[in-house]
XYZ file of C-alpha atoms in Angstrom:
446
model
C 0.000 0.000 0.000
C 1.024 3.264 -1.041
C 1.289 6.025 1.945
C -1.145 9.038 1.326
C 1.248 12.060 0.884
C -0.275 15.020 3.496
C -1.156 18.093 2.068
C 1.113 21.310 2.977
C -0.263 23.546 5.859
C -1.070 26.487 3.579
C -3.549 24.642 1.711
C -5.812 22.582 4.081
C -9.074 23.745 4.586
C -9.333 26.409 7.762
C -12.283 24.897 10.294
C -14.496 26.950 11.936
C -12.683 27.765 14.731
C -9.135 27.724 12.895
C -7.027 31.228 12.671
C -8.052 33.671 10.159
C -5.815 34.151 7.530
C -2.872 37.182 7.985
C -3.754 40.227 5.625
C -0.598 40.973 3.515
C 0.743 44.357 5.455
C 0.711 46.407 2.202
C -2.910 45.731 1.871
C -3.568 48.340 4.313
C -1.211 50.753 2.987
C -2.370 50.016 -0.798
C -5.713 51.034 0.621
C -4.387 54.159 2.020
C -3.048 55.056 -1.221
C -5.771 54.349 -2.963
C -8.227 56.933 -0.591
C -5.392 59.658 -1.176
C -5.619 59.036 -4.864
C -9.460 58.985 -5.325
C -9.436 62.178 -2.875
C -6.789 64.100 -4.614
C -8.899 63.386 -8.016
C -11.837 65.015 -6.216
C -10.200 67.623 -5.125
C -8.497 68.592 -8.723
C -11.869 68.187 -10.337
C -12.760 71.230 -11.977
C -15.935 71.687 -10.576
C -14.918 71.073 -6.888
C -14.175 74.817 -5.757
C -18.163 75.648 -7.395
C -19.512 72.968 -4.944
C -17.573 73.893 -2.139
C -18.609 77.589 -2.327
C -22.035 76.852 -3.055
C -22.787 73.916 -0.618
C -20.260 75.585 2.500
C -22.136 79.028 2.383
C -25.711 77.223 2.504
C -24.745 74.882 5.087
C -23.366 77.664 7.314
C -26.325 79.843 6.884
C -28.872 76.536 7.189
C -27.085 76.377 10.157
C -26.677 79.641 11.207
C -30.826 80.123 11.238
C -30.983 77.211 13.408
C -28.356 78.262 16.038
C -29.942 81.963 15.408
C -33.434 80.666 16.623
C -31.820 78.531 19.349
C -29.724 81.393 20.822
C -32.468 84.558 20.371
C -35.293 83.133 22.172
C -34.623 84.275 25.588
C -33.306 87.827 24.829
C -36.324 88.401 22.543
C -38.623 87.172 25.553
C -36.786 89.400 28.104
C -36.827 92.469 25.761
C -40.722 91.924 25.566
C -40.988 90.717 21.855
C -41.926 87.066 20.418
C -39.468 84.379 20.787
C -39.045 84.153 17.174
C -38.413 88.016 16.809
C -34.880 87.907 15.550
C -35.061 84.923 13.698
C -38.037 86.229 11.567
C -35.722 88.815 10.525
C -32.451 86.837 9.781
C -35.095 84.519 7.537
C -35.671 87.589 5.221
C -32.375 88.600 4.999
C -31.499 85.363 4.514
C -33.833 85.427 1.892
C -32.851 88.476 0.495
C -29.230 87.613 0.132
C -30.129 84.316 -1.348
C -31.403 86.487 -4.335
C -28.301 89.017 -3.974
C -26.295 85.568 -4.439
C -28.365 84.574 -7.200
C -27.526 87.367 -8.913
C -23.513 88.106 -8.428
C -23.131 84.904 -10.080
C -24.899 85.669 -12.885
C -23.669 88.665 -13.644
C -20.959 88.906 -16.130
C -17.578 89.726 -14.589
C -17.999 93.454 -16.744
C -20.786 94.697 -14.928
C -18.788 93.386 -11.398
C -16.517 96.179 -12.098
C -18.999 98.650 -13.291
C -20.103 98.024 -9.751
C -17.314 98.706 -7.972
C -17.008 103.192 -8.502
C -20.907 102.984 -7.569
C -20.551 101.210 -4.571
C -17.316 102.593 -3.044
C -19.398 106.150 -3.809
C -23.010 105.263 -1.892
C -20.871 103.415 1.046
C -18.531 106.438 1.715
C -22.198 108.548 1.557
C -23.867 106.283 4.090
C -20.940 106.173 6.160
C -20.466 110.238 6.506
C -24.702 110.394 7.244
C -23.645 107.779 10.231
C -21.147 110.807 11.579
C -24.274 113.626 11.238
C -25.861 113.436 14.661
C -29.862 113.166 14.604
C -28.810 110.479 11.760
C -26.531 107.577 12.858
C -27.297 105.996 15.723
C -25.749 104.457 18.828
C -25.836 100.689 19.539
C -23.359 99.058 22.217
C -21.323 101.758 22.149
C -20.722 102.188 18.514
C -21.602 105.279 16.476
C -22.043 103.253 12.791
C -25.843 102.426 12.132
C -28.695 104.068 10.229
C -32.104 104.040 11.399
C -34.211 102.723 8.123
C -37.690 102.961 9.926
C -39.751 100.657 12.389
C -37.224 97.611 13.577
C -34.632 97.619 10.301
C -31.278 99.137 10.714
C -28.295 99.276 8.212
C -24.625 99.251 9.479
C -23.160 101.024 5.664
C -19.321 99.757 7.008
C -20.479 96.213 6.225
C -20.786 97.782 2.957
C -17.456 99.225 3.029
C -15.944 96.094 3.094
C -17.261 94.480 -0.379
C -16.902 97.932 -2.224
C -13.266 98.108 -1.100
C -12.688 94.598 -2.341
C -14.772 95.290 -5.843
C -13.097 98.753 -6.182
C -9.445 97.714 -4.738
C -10.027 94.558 -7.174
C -10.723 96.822 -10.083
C -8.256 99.300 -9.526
C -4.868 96.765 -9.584
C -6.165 94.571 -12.155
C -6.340 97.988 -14.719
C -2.806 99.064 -13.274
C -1.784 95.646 -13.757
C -3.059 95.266 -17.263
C -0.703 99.126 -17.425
C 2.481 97.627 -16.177
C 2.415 100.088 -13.401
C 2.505 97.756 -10.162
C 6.228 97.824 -9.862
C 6.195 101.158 -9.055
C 5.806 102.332 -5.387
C 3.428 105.094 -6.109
C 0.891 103.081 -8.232
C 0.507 100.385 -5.641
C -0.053 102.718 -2.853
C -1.790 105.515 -4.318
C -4.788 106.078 -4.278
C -5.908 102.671 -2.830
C -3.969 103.265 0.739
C -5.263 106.456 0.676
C -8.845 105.571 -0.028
C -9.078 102.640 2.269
C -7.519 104.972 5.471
C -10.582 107.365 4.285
C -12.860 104.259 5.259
C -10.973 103.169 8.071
C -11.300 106.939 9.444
C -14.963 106.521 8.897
C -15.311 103.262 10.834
C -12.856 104.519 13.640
C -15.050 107.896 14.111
C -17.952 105.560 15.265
C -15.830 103.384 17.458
C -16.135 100.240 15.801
C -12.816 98.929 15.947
C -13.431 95.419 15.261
C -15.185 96.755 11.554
C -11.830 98.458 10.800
C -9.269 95.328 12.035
C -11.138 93.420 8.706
C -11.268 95.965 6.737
C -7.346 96.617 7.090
C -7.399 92.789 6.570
C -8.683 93.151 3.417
C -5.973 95.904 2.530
C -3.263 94.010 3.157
C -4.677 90.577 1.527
C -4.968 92.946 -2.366
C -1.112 94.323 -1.207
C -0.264 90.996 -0.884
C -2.188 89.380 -4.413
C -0.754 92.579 -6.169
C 2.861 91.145 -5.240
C 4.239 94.466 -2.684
C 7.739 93.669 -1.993
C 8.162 92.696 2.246
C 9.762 95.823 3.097
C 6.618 97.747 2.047
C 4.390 95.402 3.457
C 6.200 95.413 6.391
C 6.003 99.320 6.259
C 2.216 99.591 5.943
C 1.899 96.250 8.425
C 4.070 98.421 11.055
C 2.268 101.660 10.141
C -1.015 100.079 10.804
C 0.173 97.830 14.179
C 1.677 101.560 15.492
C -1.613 103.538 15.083
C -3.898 100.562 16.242
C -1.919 100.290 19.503
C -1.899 104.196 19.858
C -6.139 103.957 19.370
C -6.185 100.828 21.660
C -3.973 102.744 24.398
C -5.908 105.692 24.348
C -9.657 104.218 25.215
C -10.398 102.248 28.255
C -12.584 100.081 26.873
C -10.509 98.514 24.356
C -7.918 98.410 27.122
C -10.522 96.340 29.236
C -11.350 94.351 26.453
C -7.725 93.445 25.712
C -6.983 92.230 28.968
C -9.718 89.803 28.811
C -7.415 87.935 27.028
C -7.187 84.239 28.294
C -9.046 85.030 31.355
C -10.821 82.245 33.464
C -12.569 84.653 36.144
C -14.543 88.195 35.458
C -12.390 90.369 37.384
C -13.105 93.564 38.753
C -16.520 95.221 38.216
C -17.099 91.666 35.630
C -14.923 93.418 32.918
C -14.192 89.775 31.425
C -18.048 88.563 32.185
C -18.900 88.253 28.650
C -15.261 86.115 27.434
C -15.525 84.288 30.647
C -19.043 82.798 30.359
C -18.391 82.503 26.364
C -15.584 80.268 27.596
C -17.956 78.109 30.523
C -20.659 77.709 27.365
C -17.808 75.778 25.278
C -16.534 73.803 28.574
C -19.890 72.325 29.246
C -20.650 71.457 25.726
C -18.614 68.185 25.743
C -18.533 66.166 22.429
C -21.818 66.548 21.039
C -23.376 68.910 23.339
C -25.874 69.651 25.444
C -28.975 69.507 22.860
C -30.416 72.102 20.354
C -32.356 74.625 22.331
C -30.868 73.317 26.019
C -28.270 76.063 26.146
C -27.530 77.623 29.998
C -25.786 80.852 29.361
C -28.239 82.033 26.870
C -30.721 82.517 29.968
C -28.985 86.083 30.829
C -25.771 84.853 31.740
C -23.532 85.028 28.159
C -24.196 88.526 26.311
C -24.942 88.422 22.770
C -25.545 85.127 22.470
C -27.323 85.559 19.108
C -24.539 88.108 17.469
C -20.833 88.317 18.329
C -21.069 85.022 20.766
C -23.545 82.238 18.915
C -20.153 80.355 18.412
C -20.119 79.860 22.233
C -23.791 78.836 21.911
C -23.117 76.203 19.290
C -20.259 74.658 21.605
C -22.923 74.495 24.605
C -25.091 72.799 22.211
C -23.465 71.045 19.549
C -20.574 70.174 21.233
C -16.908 69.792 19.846
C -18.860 68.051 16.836
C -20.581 71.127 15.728
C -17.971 73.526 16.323
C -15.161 71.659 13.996
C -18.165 71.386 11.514
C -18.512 75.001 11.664
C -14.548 75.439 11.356
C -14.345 72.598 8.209
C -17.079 74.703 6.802
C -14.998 78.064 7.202
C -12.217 76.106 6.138
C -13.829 74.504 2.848
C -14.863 78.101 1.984
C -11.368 79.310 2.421
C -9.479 77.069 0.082
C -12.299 77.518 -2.693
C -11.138 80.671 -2.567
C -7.922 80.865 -2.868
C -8.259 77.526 -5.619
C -10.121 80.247 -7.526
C -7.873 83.034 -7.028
C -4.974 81.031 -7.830
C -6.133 79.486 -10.839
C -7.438 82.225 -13.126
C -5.923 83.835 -15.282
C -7.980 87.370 -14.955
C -6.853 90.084 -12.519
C -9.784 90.932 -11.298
C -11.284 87.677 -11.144
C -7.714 86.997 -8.195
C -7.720 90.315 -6.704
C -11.415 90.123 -5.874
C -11.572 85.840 -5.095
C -8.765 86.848 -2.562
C -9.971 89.789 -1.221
C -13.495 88.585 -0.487
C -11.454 84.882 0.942
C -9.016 87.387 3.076
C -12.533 88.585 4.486
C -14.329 86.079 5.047
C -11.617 83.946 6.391
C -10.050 87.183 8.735
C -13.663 87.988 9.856
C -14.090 84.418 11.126
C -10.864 83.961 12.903
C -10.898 87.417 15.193
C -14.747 86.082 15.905
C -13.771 82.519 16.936
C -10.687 83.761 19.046
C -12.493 85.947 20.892
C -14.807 83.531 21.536
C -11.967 81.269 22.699
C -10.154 83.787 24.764
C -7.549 84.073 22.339
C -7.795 87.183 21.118
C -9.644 90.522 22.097
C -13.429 90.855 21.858
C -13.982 92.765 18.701
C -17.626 92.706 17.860
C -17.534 91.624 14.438
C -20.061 88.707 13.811
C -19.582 85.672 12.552
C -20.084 85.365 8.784
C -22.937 83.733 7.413
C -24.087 82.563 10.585
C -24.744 85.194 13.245
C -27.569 87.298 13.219
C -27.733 91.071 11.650
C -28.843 91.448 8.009
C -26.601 94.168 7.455
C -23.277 91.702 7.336
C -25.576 88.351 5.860
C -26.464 91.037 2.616
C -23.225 91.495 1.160
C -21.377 88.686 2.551
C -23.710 86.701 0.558
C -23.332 89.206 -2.412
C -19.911 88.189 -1.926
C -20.299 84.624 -2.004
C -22.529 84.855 -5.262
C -19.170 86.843 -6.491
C -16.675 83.396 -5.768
C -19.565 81.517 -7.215
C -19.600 83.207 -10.411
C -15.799 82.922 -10.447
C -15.841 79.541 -9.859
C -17.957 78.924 -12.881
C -15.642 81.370 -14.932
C -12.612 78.684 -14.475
C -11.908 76.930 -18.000
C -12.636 73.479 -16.776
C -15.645 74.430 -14.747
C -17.291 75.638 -17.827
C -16.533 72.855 -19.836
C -17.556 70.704 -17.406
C -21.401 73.050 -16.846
C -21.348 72.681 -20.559
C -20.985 68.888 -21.418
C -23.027 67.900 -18.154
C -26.198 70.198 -19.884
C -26.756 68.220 -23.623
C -26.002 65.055 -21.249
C -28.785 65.660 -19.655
C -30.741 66.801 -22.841
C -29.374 63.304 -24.441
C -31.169 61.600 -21.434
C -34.365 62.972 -22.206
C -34.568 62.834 -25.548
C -33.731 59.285 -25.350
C -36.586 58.344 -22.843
C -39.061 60.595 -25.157
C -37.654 58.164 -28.084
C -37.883 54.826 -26.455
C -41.594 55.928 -25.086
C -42.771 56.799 -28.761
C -41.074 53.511 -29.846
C -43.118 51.354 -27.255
C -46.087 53.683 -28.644
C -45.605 52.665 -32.325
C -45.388 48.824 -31.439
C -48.478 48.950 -29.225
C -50.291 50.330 -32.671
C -52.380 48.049 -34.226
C -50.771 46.450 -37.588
C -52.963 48.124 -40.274
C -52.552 51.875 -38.516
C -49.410 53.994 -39.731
């Protein structure tokens, strides 16, 4: 008798209970590859910065009405009015703006710039009324509103900010299509000059958190329009040497700058408002306490529908919602600069960065104050806190990337082989339905 020859570990059949097989260790890493492949594809698609300005602004302003609801109840209740007083309000200027974004994008890039002398002229206008006493009016301590009639106000700086970027925008890419940018004079002159004339504006009302963005934007068009370091470091020290001289020289700003990183309220509850936005984002944990089951709101956290609903969303959404809020920010940011850096217009990068310095500056000195780490300014968060007078051109603004973002090369080649695609479709289920018609006939009918 012959002996059966045994069959080789590898290949005998695993029982139930046997050892799983070993995974080859460059399986996992051939997956990780593979992820960072399909995601860098997505992310060079030409059509990814339109979706990511599109679906980041709605999301954040989605959101924003909800958190605006959440966070306004009580101080409309205290201050006698329905509970859903203020967010009433941000829904029509949400609603508003949706058209104003509706129609930036549409709008050829021409009539942008034929924009931009008309606007810089009616926000310098409504900004000197502000200054005329019996006209502008007073709110928190800020001289820089106009009362429109019954419960609507306009703040005209917000304005400032997207006619500087249109005008600024306008101005370099003209000089630029001139050859005159290398010179000194061109750069600065007049759009330095004209942009101090707003900031003097802003400053006579005391909003200094108006004028740290729009010296933001400033220095983001310097900075697309190529100004050599040593003159950016000029204007940068310029600017940092009068701002500390108008931060010295008023008490409040003072008191508001030594909130800074402060865990108690201090004397006479200077730091109350940092200090309890601070205790809202401790007791949020990971996902929060619930929508609507915010503490501080109930009197203890000022503004908790304005400067401070990011504080609100930590109580109630947790660490979860607050990175989603900051991805958001952060989606919107690199759209921006995606489009800014891939055009080849002036305009088109001078204004895509200028509106992305904005946005992206506006956010960060609103979050850091929030997080104690960096004085309370009192500039709202974009998109998402309440006050129609920021959502209206920020959302202007947005409907300017958006257009942009369709103006790329690839994007419209992309919009325009996706729209007979989808005529194709239909045509072919009209054909096939007439087809199934004609057999149906009966054989003697034509």
């Amino acid at each position: 008798m012959t002996a059966r020859t045994a069959r080789p570990a590898a290949s005998r059949p695993r029982g139930r209970g046997g050892p799983a097989p070993e995974r080859p260790r460059g399986s996992a890493l051939g997956g990780l590859r593979k992820l960072h492949t399909r995601l860098r594809r997505a992310w060079d698609r030409p059509l990814t910065a339109y979706y990511l300005i599109l679906g980041g602004s709605a999301l954040l302003t989605v959101l924003g009405l909800v958190m605006v609801f959440s966070a306004s109840q009580i101080q409309a209740l205290q201050s006698g009015l329905p509970s859903t007083y203020y967010f009433r309000k941000q829904l029509i200027a949400a609603a508003l703006g949706a058209g104003l974004l509706l129609l930036a994008s549409r709008l050829p890039v021409r009539l942008h710039r034929a924009l931009a002398y008309p606007l810089l002229a009616v926000s310098v206008f409504l900004m000197t009324l502000v200054q005329i006493p019996g006209i502008g009016q007073t709110v928190n301590g800020n001289r820089n509103w106009l009362q429109l009639g019954g419960p609507f106000q306009l703040q005209p700086s917000e304005f400032g900010k997207l006619a500087l970027v249109l005008w600024g925008a306008d101005l370099l890419a003209r000089k630029q299509d001139k050859r005159l940018l290398n010179q000194w004079k061109h750069l600065l002159v007049p759009l330095v000059p004209a942009a101090f004339m707003l900031l003097g504006l802003i400053m006579l009302g005391g909003d200094m958190g108006t004028a740290i963005i729009l010296t933001a934007i400033l220095f983001g068009l310097l900075w697309l329009a190529g100004a050599p370091t040593r003159l950016f470091a000029g204007v940068l020290g310029g600017t940092a040497v009068l701002g500390l001289l108008l931060i010295t020289t008023s008490a409040n700003r003072m008191a508001r700058l030594a909130c800074i990183g402060a865990t108690d309220p201090g004397p006479n509850d200077q730091c109350w408002q940092a200090v309890h936005g601070i205790y809202a984002l401790a007791s949020g944990g990971l996902f929060g306490s619930g929508l609507g089951a915010s503490l501080e709101k109930w009197g203890q956290l000022p503004e908790p529908h304005t400067d401070f609903i990011f504080a609100v969303t930590g109580e109630e959404l947790g660490l979860a919602g607050t990175l989603s809020v900051l991805a958001l920010f952060a989606a919107l940011g690199y759209a921006g600069i995606r489009v800014a850096g891939r055009t080849e217009d002036p305009f088109v990068r001078y204004a895509a960065g200028g509106v992305t310095t904005w946005i992206t500056a506006q956010a960060v000195v609103n979050i850091g104050a929030v997080l104690g780490l960096l004085p309370i300014a009192g500039v709202p968060l974009p998109l998402f806190s309440y006050g129609g007078s920021a959502l209206l051109p920020t959302m202007f603004a947005i409907g300017l990337l958006v257009a942009f973002a369709r103006s790329e090369p690839g994007a419209r080649a992309a919009l325009a082989m996706r729209q007979p695609a989808v005529r194709r479709k239909l045509a072919g289920v009209r054909w096939k339905t007439m087809r199934r018609r004609v057999k149906q006939r009966p054989s003697g009918e034509r």
